[in-house]
Coordinates of C-alpha atoms in Angstrom, one line a residue:
Chain A
M1 CA 0.0 0.0 0.0
Y2 CA 1.4 3.4 -0.9
R3 CA 1.8 6.1 1.7
N4 CA -1.0 8.4 0.4
Q5 CA -3.4 5.4 0.5
R6 CA -2.3 4.7 4.1
V7 CA -2.8 8.3 5.2
I8 CA -6.3 8.3 3.7
L9 CA -7.1 5.1 5.5
Y10 CA -5.7 6.5 8.8
I11 CA -7.9 9.7 8.4
L12 CA -11.0 7.6 7.5
I13 CA -10.4 5.4 10.6
L14 CA -10.0 8.4 12.9
I15 CA -13.1 10.2 11.5
S16 CA -15.1 7.0 12.1
G17 CA -13.6 6.8 15.6
A18 CA -14.4 10.4 16.5
S19 CA -18.0 9.9 15.1
W20 CA -18.4 6.8 17.2
I21 CA -17.2 8.6 20.4
A22 CA -19.8 11.4 19.7
L23 CA -22.6 9.0 18.9
S24 CA -22.0 6.8 21.9
A25 CA -21.6 9.7 24.4
E26 CA -23.8 9.4 27.6
K27 CA -26.6 11.9 27.2
T28 CA -27.5 12.0 30.9
G29 CA -23.9 13.1 31.8
S30 CA -23.6 10.8 34.8
A31 CA -22.3 7.3 35.3
P32 CA -25.0 4.9 34.4
S33 CA -24.7 2.4 37.2
R34 CA -25.3 4.8 40.2
D35 CA -29.1 4.2 40.4
I36 CA -29.1 0.5 40.6
P37 CA -28.3 -1.3 44.0
A38 CA -25.6 -3.9 43.7
P39 CA -22.7 -5.0 45.8
Q40 CA -20.0 -3.6 43.4
A41 CA -18.0 -0.4 43.4
S42 CA -19.8 2.6 41.8
F43 CA -23.3 1.1 42.4
A44 CA -25.7 2.2 45.1
A45 CA -25.3 0.1 48.2
P46 CA -28.2 -2.4 48.6
D47 CA -30.4 -1.1 51.5
F48 CA -31.2 -3.1 54.7
T49 CA -32.7 -2.8 58.1
L50 CA -31.3 -4.8 60.9
K51 CA -31.4 -5.0 64.7
T52 CA -28.6 -5.0 67.2
P53 CA -28.6 -7.6 70.1
T54 CA -30.2 -5.0 72.3
G55 CA -33.0 -4.3 69.8
E56 CA -31.9 -1.0 68.3
T57 CA -32.7 -0.7 64.6
Y58 CA -30.4 0.5 61.9
T59 CA -31.4 1.3 58.3
L60 CA -28.5 1.8 55.8
S61 CA -30.4 4.4 53.7
E62 CA -31.0 6.6 56.8
L63 CA -27.3 7.0 57.2
R64 CA -27.1 9.0 53.9
G65 CA -24.7 11.9 54.3
Q66 CA -22.3 9.8 56.4
A67 CA -19.5 7.5 55.3
V68 CA -20.3 3.9 56.1
L69 CA -18.3 0.8 56.3
V70 CA -20.5 -2.4 56.1
N71 CA -18.4 -5.3 57.5
L72 CA -19.9 -8.8 57.0
W73 CA -18.4 -11.2 59.6
A74 CA -18.9 -14.2 61.9
T75 CA -17.5 -15.2 65.2
W76 CA -16.0 -18.5 63.9
C77 CA -14.1 -16.7 61.1
P78 CA -10.4 -16.2 62.1
P79 CA -9.6 -13.2 59.8
C80 CA -12.8 -11.5 61.0
R81 CA -11.6 -11.9 64.5
A82 CA -8.2 -10.6 63.6
E83 CA -9.4 -7.4 62.1
M84 CA -11.8 -6.5 64.9
P85 CA -9.3 -4.6 67.1
T86 CA -8.2 -2.5 64.1
L87 CA -11.8 -1.8 63.1
E88 CA -12.5 -0.6 66.6
K89 CA -9.4 1.6 66.5
M90 CA -10.5 3.2 63.2
Y91 CA -14.1 3.6 64.4
E92 CA -12.9 5.5 67.6
E93 CA -10.6 7.6 65.5
Y94 CA -13.0 8.6 62.7
K95 CA -16.5 8.5 64.1
D96 CA -16.5 12.2 65.0
Q97 CA -15.9 13.0 61.3
G98 CA -19.1 11.3 60.2
F99 CA -17.8 7.7 59.9
V100 CA -20.2 4.9 60.8
L101 CA -19.2 1.2 61.0
L102 CA -21.9 -1.4 60.7
A103 CA -20.6 -4.8 61.6
V104 CA -23.1 -7.2 60.2
N105 CA -22.9 -10.7 61.9
M106 CA -23.9 -13.5 59.8
T107 CA -26.1 -14.8 62.5
Y108 CA -28.0 -17.2 60.2
Q109 CA -24.7 -19.2 59.9
D110 CA -23.3 -18.3 63.3
D111 CA -23.9 -19.1 66.9
P112 CA -26.3 -16.4 68.1
F113 CA -25.2 -16.8 71.6
A114 CA -21.6 -16.2 70.8
V115 CA -22.1 -12.7 69.4
V116 CA -22.5 -10.7 72.6
P117 CA -19.6 -12.4 74.5
F118 CA -17.4 -11.8 71.4
T119 CA -18.2 -8.1 71.4
Q120 CA -17.5 -7.9 75.1
E121 CA -14.2 -9.9 74.6
Y122 CA -13.0 -7.4 72.0
S123 CA -14.6 -4.3 73.7
L124 CA -16.4 -3.3 70.5
T125 CA -18.3 -0.1 70.7
F126 CA -19.5 0.2 67.0
P127 CA -23.0 -1.2 66.1
I128 CA -23.2 -5.0 65.8
L129 CA -26.1 -6.0 63.6
L130 CA -27.7 -9.4 63.5
E131 CA -28.4 -10.9 60.0
E132 CA -30.8 -13.8 60.8
T133 CA -32.4 -14.5 57.4
G134 CA -29.6 -14.5 54.9
D135 CA -31.3 -11.7 52.9
V136 CA -28.5 -9.2 53.4
A137 CA -25.9 -11.9 52.5
A138 CA -27.8 -12.5 49.3
A139 CA -28.2 -8.8 48.5
Y140 CA -24.4 -8.3 49.0
Q141 CA -23.7 -11.6 47.1
L142 CA -21.5 -12.8 50.0
R143 CA -18.7 -15.0 48.8
S144 CA -16.2 -14.9 51.6
L145 CA -15.9 -13.7 55.1
P146 CA -15.0 -11.1 56.0
S147 CA -16.3 -8.8 53.3
S148 CA -16.2 -5.0 53.6
F149 CA -18.1 -2.4 51.6
F150 CA -16.9 1.2 51.9
I151 CA -19.8 3.5 51.1
D152 CA -19.5 7.2 50.5
R153 CA -21.8 10.0 51.8
D154 CA -24.0 9.6 48.7
G155 CA -24.7 5.9 49.4
I156 CA -22.5 4.7 46.6
I157 CA -20.1 1.9 47.1
N158 CA -16.6 3.2 46.7
E159 CA -14.6 0.1 47.3
V160 CA -15.2 -3.6 48.1
V161 CA -12.6 -5.6 50.0
I162 CA -13.1 -9.3 50.0
G163 CA -11.2 -11.2 52.7
G164 CA -9.1 -10.0 55.5
P165 CA -7.7 -9.1 57.9
M166 CA -7.4 -5.6 56.5
S167 CA -4.4 -3.7 57.6
E168 CA -4.7 -0.4 59.5
A169 CA -3.1 1.4 56.6
L170 CA -5.6 0.0 54.1
L171 CA -8.5 0.8 56.4
R172 CA -7.3 4.4 56.8
T173 CA -6.8 5.1 53.1
R174 CA -10.3 3.7 52.3
I175 CA -12.1 5.5 55.2
E176 CA -10.4 8.8 54.3
E177 CA -11.5 8.3 50.7
I178 CA -15.2 7.8 51.6
L179 CA -15.1 10.7 54.1
K180 CA -14.2 13.2 51.4
Chain B
M1 CA -5.7 -12.8 39.3
L2 CA -5.1 -16.6 38.6
L3 CA -6.4 -16.1 35.0
I4 CA -4.0 -13.3 34.4
F5 CA -1.1 -15.3 35.8
A6 CA -2.1 -18.3 33.6
A7 CA -2.3 -15.9 30.6
A8 CA 1.2 -14.5 31.4
W9 CA 2.6 -17.9 31.5
I10 CA 1.1 -19.0 28.2
G11 CA 2.1 -15.7 26.7
L12 CA 5.6 -16.1 27.9
T13 CA 5.8 -19.6 26.3
L14 CA 4.6 -18.3 22.9
A15 CA 6.9 -15.2 23.1
E16 CA 9.8 -17.6 23.7
K17 CA 8.9 -19.6 20.6
R18 CA 8.8 -16.4 18.4
A19 CA 11.8 -14.6 20.1
E20 CA 14.5 -16.1 17.8
R21 CA 12.7 -14.9 14.7
N22 CA 13.1 -11.3 16.1
G23 CA 16.8 -11.8 17.0
I24 CA 16.1 -11.9 20.7
S25 CA 17.3 -14.8 22.9
K26 CA 14.8 -16.8 25.0
E27 CA 16.9 -15.9 28.1
N28 CA 16.4 -12.2 27.4
I29 CA 12.6 -12.6 26.8
N30 CA 12.4 -14.5 30.1
N31 CA 14.3 -11.9 32.0
I32 CA 12.4 -9.0 30.6
I33 CA 9.0 -10.6 31.5
F34 CA 10.2 -11.8 34.9
N35 CA 11.7 -8.4 35.8
G36 CA 8.6 -6.7 34.5
L37 CA 6.2 -8.8 36.5
I38 CA 8.2 -8.5 39.7
T39 CA 8.4 -4.7 39.3
F40 CA 4.8 -4.6 38.5
V41 CA 3.9 -6.2 41.8
I42 CA 6.4 -4.3 43.9
G43 CA 5.9 -1.0 42.0
G44 CA 2.1 -1.1 42.5
R45 CA 2.6 -1.4 46.2
I46 CA 5.3 1.3 46.4
S47 CA 3.1 3.7 44.3
F48 CA 0.2 3.0 46.6
I49 CA 2.3 3.8 49.7
L50 CA 3.7 7.0 48.2
Q51 CA 0.2 8.2 47.5
N52 CA -0.9 7.4 51.1
I53 CA 2.2 8.3 53.1
P54 CA 0.2 9.6 56.2
A55 CA -1.6 6.3 56.6
F56 CA 1.7 4.4 56.5
I57 CA 3.4 6.7 58.9
K58 CA 0.8 5.8 61.5
N59 CA 1.1 2.1 60.6
P60 CA 4.6 1.4 59.1
F61 CA 3.9 -2.4 59.2
G62 CA 1.2 -1.9 56.7
V63 CA 3.9 -1.6 54.0
V64 CA 4.4 -5.4 54.1
S65 CA 0.7 -6.3 54.6
I66 CA -0.6 -9.1 52.4
N67 CA -3.7 -7.1 51.4
P68 CA -3.8 -7.1 47.6
D69 CA -6.0 -4.1 47.6
M70 CA -3.1 -1.8 48.5
F71 CA -2.1 -1.6 44.9
D72 CA -1.9 1.2 42.3
P73 CA -2.2 -0.3 38.8
L74 CA -1.0 2.8 36.9
G75 CA 2.1 3.1 39.2
A76 CA 2.7 -0.7 38.7
V77 CA 2.7 -0.4 34.9
T78 CA 4.9 2.7 35.0
A79 CA 7.5 1.0 37.3
A80 CA 7.5 -2.1 35.1
I81 CA 8.0 -0.1 31.9
I82 CA 10.9 1.8 33.4
V83 CA 12.7 -1.4 34.7
V84 CA 12.2 -3.1 31.3
L85 CA 13.6 -0.1 29.4
V86 CA 16.6 0.0 31.7
Y87 CA 17.1 -3.8 31.4
G88 CA 16.9 -3.5 27.6
Q89 CA 19.3 -0.7 27.5
R90 CA 21.9 -2.4 29.6
R91 CA 21.6 -5.6 27.6
R92 CA 21.8 -3.5 24.4
L93 CA 18.5 -4.9 23.1
L94 CA 16.9 -3.3 20.0
F95 CA 13.8 -1.5 21.1
W96 CA 11.4 -2.4 18.2
Y97 CA 12.7 -6.0 17.8
T98 CA 12.1 -6.5 21.5
L99 CA 8.6 -5.2 21.3
D100 CA 7.9 -7.5 18.4
A101 CA 9.2 -10.5 20.3
L102 CA 7.0 -9.5 23.3
T103 CA 3.8 -9.1 21.2
P104 CA 2.5 -12.7 21.7
F105 CA 2.8 -12.1 25.5
F106 CA 0.9 -8.9 25.3
A107 CA -1.8 -10.5 23.1
I108 CA -2.4 -13.4 25.4
L109 CA -2.3 -11.1 28.4
T110 CA -5.2 -9.1 27.0
I111 CA -7.2 -12.3 26.5
G112 CA -6.4 -13.2 30.2
I113 CA -7.6 -9.7 31.3
G114 CA -10.9 -10.0 29.5
L115 CA -11.5 -13.5 31.0
S116 CA -10.6 -12.2 34.5
H117 CA -13.1 -9.3 34.0
L118 CA -15.7 -12.0 33.1
A119 CA -14.9 -14.1 36.2
A120 CA -15.0 -11.1 38.5
G121 CA -17.9 -9.2 37.0
T122 CA -15.9 -6.1 36.6
A123 CA -15.6 -3.9 33.5
F124 CA -19.4 -4.6 33.1
G125 CA -21.6 -3.3 30.3
K126 CA -24.5 -0.9 30.3
E127 CA -28.1 -2.1 30.4
T128 CA -29.5 -3.6 27.3
K129 CA -32.6 -5.4 25.9
L130 CA -30.6 -7.4 23.4
V131 CA -31.2 -11.2 23.5
W132 CA -27.4 -11.9 24.2
G133 CA -27.4 -9.6 27.3
I134 CA -26.2 -11.2 30.5
N135 CA -27.7 -10.8 34.0
L136 CA -25.1 -9.1 36.1
W137 CA -25.3 -6.6 39.0
N138 CA -29.2 -6.7 39.0
A139 CA -29.7 -5.8 35.4
T140 CA -29.5 -7.3 31.9
R141 CA -26.2 -5.9 30.5
H142 CA -24.1 -5.9 27.4
P143 CA -21.6 -8.8 27.9
T144 CA -18.6 -6.4 27.4
Q145 CA -16.2 -8.8 29.1
I146 CA -17.1 -11.3 26.3
Y147 CA -16.8 -8.6 23.6
E148 CA -13.3 -7.7 24.8
T149 CA -12.2 -11.3 25.1
L150 CA -13.4 -12.1 21.6
A151 CA -11.8 -9.0 20.2
S152 CA -8.5 -10.1 21.9
F153 CA -8.8 -13.6 20.6
L154 CA -9.4 -12.1 17.0
T155 CA -6.4 -9.8 17.4
F156 CA -4.2 -12.6 18.6
G157 CA -5.4 -14.8 15.6
L158 CA -4.7 -12.1 13.1
L159 CA -1.2 -11.5 14.5
W160 CA -0.3 -15.2 14.7
F161 CA -1.2 -15.8 11.1
K162 CA 0.0 -12.5 9.8
R163 CA 2.8 -12.6 7.2
H164 CA 6.1 -11.9 8.8
D165 CA 7.2 -8.3 8.2
T166 CA 10.9 -7.8 8.2
R167 CA 10.6 -4.2 9.3
S168 CA 10.9 -4.1 13.1
G169 CA 8.0 -2.7 15.2
I170 CA 5.2 -3.5 12.7
L171 CA 4.0 -6.5 14.5
F172 CA 3.8 -4.7 17.8
L173 CA 2.2 -1.6 16.3
T174 CA -0.4 -3.8 14.5
F175 CA -1.3 -5.3 17.9
A176 CA -1.5 -1.9 19.5
A177 CA -3.7 -0.4 16.7
L178 CA -6.1 -3.4 16.8
T179 CA -6.3 -3.2 20.6
A180 CA -6.9 0.6 20.7
G181 CA -9.4 0.3 17.9
S182 CA -11.4 -2.5 19.6
Q183 CA -11.4 -0.6 22.9
L184 CA -12.6 2.5 21.2
F185 CA -15.5 0.5 19.8
I186 CA -16.3 -1.7 22.9
Q187 CA -16.0 1.1 25.5
A188 CA -19.3 2.5 24.1
F189 CA -21.2 -0.4 25.7
R190 CA -19.5 -0.2 29.1
G191 CA -21.5 0.8 32.1
D192 CA -18.7 2.0 34.3
N193 CA -16.9 4.7 32.2
T194 CA -15.6 7.9 33.5
L195 CA -17.5 10.7 31.8
I196 CA -15.8 13.9 30.7
L197 CA -16.9 16.9 28.6
N198 CA -20.7 16.5 28.6
G199 CA -20.8 12.8 28.6
L200 CA -17.8 11.7 26.4
R201 CA -16.2 8.4 27.7
Q202 CA -12.7 9.1 28.9
E203 CA -11.6 5.6 28.0
Q204 CA -12.7 6.1 24.3
V205 CA -10.9 9.5 24.1
I206 CA -7.7 7.8 25.4
A207 CA -8.1 4.9 22.9
F208 CA -8.6 7.5 20.1
A209 CA -5.5 9.5 21.0
A210 CA -3.5 6.2 21.2
L211 CA -4.7 5.2 17.8
A212 CA -3.7 8.5 16.2
F213 CA -0.2 8.2 17.9
I214 CA 0.1 4.6 16.7
F215 CA -0.6 5.7 13.1
I216 CA 2.3 8.2 13.3
L217 CA 4.5 5.5 14.6
F218 CA 3.5 3.2 11.8
E219 CA 4.6 5.8 9.2
Y220 CA 7.9 6.2 11.1
R221 CA 8.6 2.5 11.2
L222 CA 7.5 1.9 7.6
K223 CA 10.3 4.2 6.4
E224 CA 12.8 1.5 7.4
K225 CA 13.9 -0.5 4.4
P226 CA 12.7 -4.1 4.5

């Protein structure tokens, strides 16, 4: 192919590419996934209402405006146990800046009588929620424990961390990101 | 991650087979890829640390934490490119011949990345009513992970059976042009793009700029006598 023919081909390809970019532009001007609840970064966090062992009720959507970490855990899960002291430390450090930590115990696959002694053993002060039906686990497509969902002030999942224990540095960077 | 490592291994094997044709020894190909991968892993962590220094000052042991989430992909790629360039220069490897020798590795790696997106449900498509839509993240979506995997397979097939061009760099630039072109097309169906300038997809704009640059490089390389 001669040079002139190649240049014409390049120009035709680039014009087609530019047209395709213009044609496929998002008319709404916002990321298309933000309205749909799904357990994935850039989606709205699936809503839930759960109770603590003392009967207090928490609804995720009512915490809009605050940065939320939803941590799914169980008492029998070693990495869940290992990251609890760090979670407590981070909660104490950031709660006054609008950070909320919801530790959702997978009660439907855990010993319900072990939860309260566990929280006392680790001196946990953040809300412990009891997931007794498996609905929240299904909504969050739980694959592994622990699973952590970092949710920004608009209720959008910013980051998902599957597995643990999370290091303090990782927690710090993620919490500061959702507090922005 | 496993799929990407598997792809890297297959890519390395194929790159070794083709290396001699490009005047590069198998040993050099092995060393380039090994050094690149090691630097990719370490560089990604170091870049993440540098971007979050205050968090690591408060928790210095976090530097060696096994959390794979403490990783910056852009920093990882940049570090790997720098180390590979330095290695190539010290071993006096010819730049374009080396890129040609590495092209099978890159081509297989892009297939692995597409498959890993499919396995993890990332790089997902926007909603569609088309019959081949897949149910993912609570909606029927374009199977963009399958589109990108098929495009990568097609690119690999075209390169594998392409007539050997004696001018160095042409094989790599063909791969780069096909990849940028397919990304420019497929990104239109993605549901997780970063939008700029009244709704333009940033990834498409980058692919377009890359394509234009690749065309310039094509002309530069084609001046070389076969």
